[in-house]
Amino acid sequence: MNFRMAYPKDTPLIEAEFIGVDNRFYFQEDLAWGGPTGDGKAEIRLERTEEEHDCVECDGQTVEIPGIECDRAVIAGACAWGYFREKFRVVFDDGTAADAEVNFFDWAWSVGTVIGTSMEAESGDFECGVLKEYERRDGQAFIYYNVTELPEPKRVKQIVFPDNICMFIFGITLEAV
């Protein structure tokens, strides 16, 4: 399902009509729409649809890909109400597949906050980068990313998203390294 998480800074808050996540959202003025955003290690192009959706809520959907050859996938997003580790299934034209493991923190938590409050997590749970840090009305907001090296360069046919409506995807970049 397409979703919207970025609104103008002066958007009025109406308790009966929640916007973003529980009346919390990224400031759209801070997002670099249409151009690459990243930290030099990963780049994502942030776009809006005609309906002004800016991310996709993971709901087990399949996205058809027009045969792009790649051997690396960069997936950017964030979670609401906690942090989650999920697998995106990358299906190739030849019928084989590979999993891209993605770990995103809550969009309002820094990496330090998660590590400081997580006593039982394994070290692999903290493997993600910060694509961009933003402000919101009540503090910081983040978009994270994970990079998955695929087994070999192949043409991608589709990507199957996990079934986790608390995970939001802002962009996927398929690269040939």
Coordinates of C-alpha atoms in Angstrom, one line a residue:
M1 CA 0.0 0.0 0.0
N2 CA 1.3 3.4 -0.8
F3 CA 1.6 5.8 2.1
R4 CA 2.6 9.3 2.9
M5 CA 5.0 10.2 5.6
A6 CA 6.2 13.8 4.6
Y7 CA 4.0 16.9 5.1
P8 CA 4.7 20.6 5.2
K9 CA 6.1 21.9 8.5
D10 CA 3.0 24.0 9.1
T11 CA 0.4 21.2 8.7
P12 CA -2.3 21.5 11.3
L13 CA -2.7 18.5 13.7
I14 CA -6.2 17.1 14.0
E15 CA -6.5 14.4 16.6
A16 CA -9.4 12.7 14.8
E17 CA -7.6 12.6 11.4
F18 CA -4.1 11.2 12.0
I19 CA -1.5 11.9 9.3
G20 CA 1.9 10.3 8.9
V21 CA 2.3 8.0 11.9
D22 CA 0.1 9.1 14.8
N23 CA 0.3 12.8 13.7
R24 CA 4.1 12.6 13.4
F25 CA 5.8 13.1 10.0
Y26 CA 8.9 14.1 8.2
F27 CA 9.0 17.8 7.1
Q28 CA 8.7 17.7 3.3
E29 CA 10.7 20.9 3.0
D30 CA 13.8 18.9 4.2
L31 CA 13.5 16.0 1.8
A32 CA 15.4 16.3 -1.5
W33 CA 12.7 15.2 -3.9
G34 CA 13.7 13.8 -7.3
G35 CA 17.5 13.7 -6.6
P36 CA 19.8 11.2 -5.1
T37 CA 20.0 11.3 -1.3
G38 CA 22.6 9.4 0.6
D39 CA 25.8 9.2 2.6
G40 CA 28.2 8.4 -0.2
K41 CA 28.0 4.7 0.5
A42 CA 24.4 4.4 -0.7
E43 CA 22.2 6.6 -2.9
I44 CA 18.4 6.6 -3.1
R45 CA 16.2 8.8 -5.3
L46 CA 13.2 10.1 -3.3
E47 CA 10.1 10.4 -5.4
R48 CA 6.4 11.2 -4.9
T49 CA 3.6 9.7 -6.9
E50 CA 0.8 11.8 -8.4
E51 CA -1.3 11.0 -5.3
E52 CA 1.6 12.4 -3.3
H53 CA 2.6 9.1 -1.7
D54 CA 6.2 9.0 -0.8
C55 CA 6.7 5.5 0.6
V56 CA 5.3 2.0 0.5
E57 CA 4.0 0.1 3.5
C58 CA 5.2 -3.5 3.3
D59 CA 2.3 -5.8 2.8
G60 CA 3.7 -8.8 1.0
Q61 CA 3.3 -7.2 -2.4
T62 CA 5.3 -8.1 -5.5
V63 CA 7.0 -5.4 -7.6
E64 CA 7.7 -6.3 -11.2
I65 CA 11.1 -5.1 -12.4
P66 CA 11.9 -4.6 -16.1
G67 CA 14.9 -6.9 -16.3
I68 CA 17.6 -4.7 -14.7
E69 CA 20.9 -6.5 -14.3
C70 CA 22.4 -6.0 -10.9
D71 CA 24.5 -7.6 -8.2
R72 CA 23.7 -5.2 -5.4
A73 CA 20.5 -3.9 -3.9
V74 CA 20.2 -0.9 -1.6
I75 CA 16.9 -0.6 0.2
A76 CA 16.0 2.5 2.2
G77 CA 13.2 3.0 4.7
A78 CA 12.2 3.1 8.3
C79 CA 9.9 1.4 10.7
A80 CA 7.1 2.6 13.0
W81 CA 6.6 1.3 16.5
G82 CA 9.9 -0.5 16.9
Y83 CA 12.7 -2.0 14.9
F84 CA 12.3 -5.0 12.6
R85 CA 14.5 -7.4 10.5
E86 CA 12.8 -8.7 7.4
K87 CA 13.7 -10.4 4.1
F88 CA 12.9 -9.0 0.6
R89 CA 12.9 -11.8 -2.0
V90 CA 14.8 -10.8 -5.2
V91 CA 13.6 -13.1 -8.1
F92 CA 15.8 -13.3 -11.2
D93 CA 14.8 -13.9 -14.8
D94 CA 16.3 -17.3 -14.8
G95 CA 14.0 -18.4 -11.9
T96 CA 16.5 -18.3 -9.1
A97 CA 16.1 -16.0 -6.1
A98 CA 18.1 -14.4 -3.3
D99 CA 17.1 -12.8 -0.1
A100 CA 18.0 -9.2 0.8
E101 CA 17.9 -9.0 4.6
V102 CA 16.8 -5.6 5.8
N103 CA 17.0 -4.2 9.3
F104 CA 15.4 -0.8 10.0
F105 CA 15.0 1.0 13.2
D106 CA 12.0 3.1 14.3
W107 CA 12.0 6.2 12.2
A108 CA 12.2 8.3 15.4
W109 CA 15.1 6.4 17.0
S110 CA 18.8 7.0 16.4
V111 CA 21.1 4.0 16.2
G112 CA 22.5 5.0 19.6
T113 CA 19.1 4.9 21.2
V114 CA 18.3 1.5 19.8
I115 CA 21.7 0.0 21.0
G116 CA 21.3 1.7 24.4
T117 CA 17.9 0.2 25.0
S118 CA 18.4 -3.3 23.5
M119 CA 19.9 -5.7 25.9
E120 CA 19.0 -9.0 24.1
A121 CA 19.6 -8.1 20.5
E122 CA 22.3 -9.7 18.4
S123 CA 25.0 -7.7 16.8
G124 CA 23.5 -8.4 13.3
D125 CA 20.4 -6.5 14.4
F126 CA 22.3 -3.2 14.2
E127 CA 23.5 -3.5 10.7
C128 CA 22.1 -0.6 8.8
G129 CA 23.2 2.8 7.8
V130 CA 21.6 6.2 8.2
L131 CA 20.6 7.5 4.8
K132 CA 19.5 10.9 6.1
E133 CA 18.6 12.5 9.4
Y134 CA 15.7 15.0 9.5
E135 CA 13.8 17.1 12.0
R136 CA 10.2 16.8 13.0
R137 CA 8.1 18.7 15.5
D138 CA 9.0 16.6 18.5
G139 CA 12.6 15.6 17.6
Q140 CA 14.7 13.8 15.1
A141 CA 13.6 11.5 12.3
F142 CA 15.7 9.1 10.2
I143 CA 15.6 7.1 7.0
Y144 CA 17.8 4.1 7.1
Y145 CA 19.3 1.8 4.5
N146 CA 20.7 -1.7 4.0
V147 CA 23.0 -2.9 1.2
T148 CA 22.8 -6.5 0.0
E149 CA 25.4 -8.0 -2.2
L150 CA 23.7 -10.5 -4.5
P151 CA 25.4 -13.7 -5.5
E152 CA 26.3 -12.7 -9.1
P153 CA 25.1 -10.2 -11.7
K154 CA 21.7 -11.2 -13.0
R155 CA 18.6 -9.7 -14.4
V156 CA 16.0 -9.0 -11.8
K157 CA 12.4 -10.0 -12.6
Q158 CA 10.6 -9.0 -9.3
I159 CA 11.0 -8.1 -5.7
V160 CA 8.7 -9.6 -3.1
F161 CA 8.2 -7.4 -0.1
P162 CA 7.8 -8.8 3.4
D163 CA 4.4 -8.8 5.2
N164 CA 5.1 -6.2 7.9
I165 CA 2.9 -3.1 7.8
C166 CA 5.2 -1.4 10.4
M167 CA 8.0 -1.2 7.7
F168 CA 8.0 1.7 5.2
I169 CA 10.2 1.7 2.0
F170 CA 11.3 5.0 0.5
G171 CA 13.4 3.6 -2.3
I172 CA 15.2 0.7 -3.8
T173 CA 18.3 1.1 -5.9
L174 CA 19.6 -1.9 -8.0
E175 CA 23.2 -1.5 -8.9
A176 CA 25.8 -3.4 -11.1
V177 CA 29.1 -3.1 -9.2

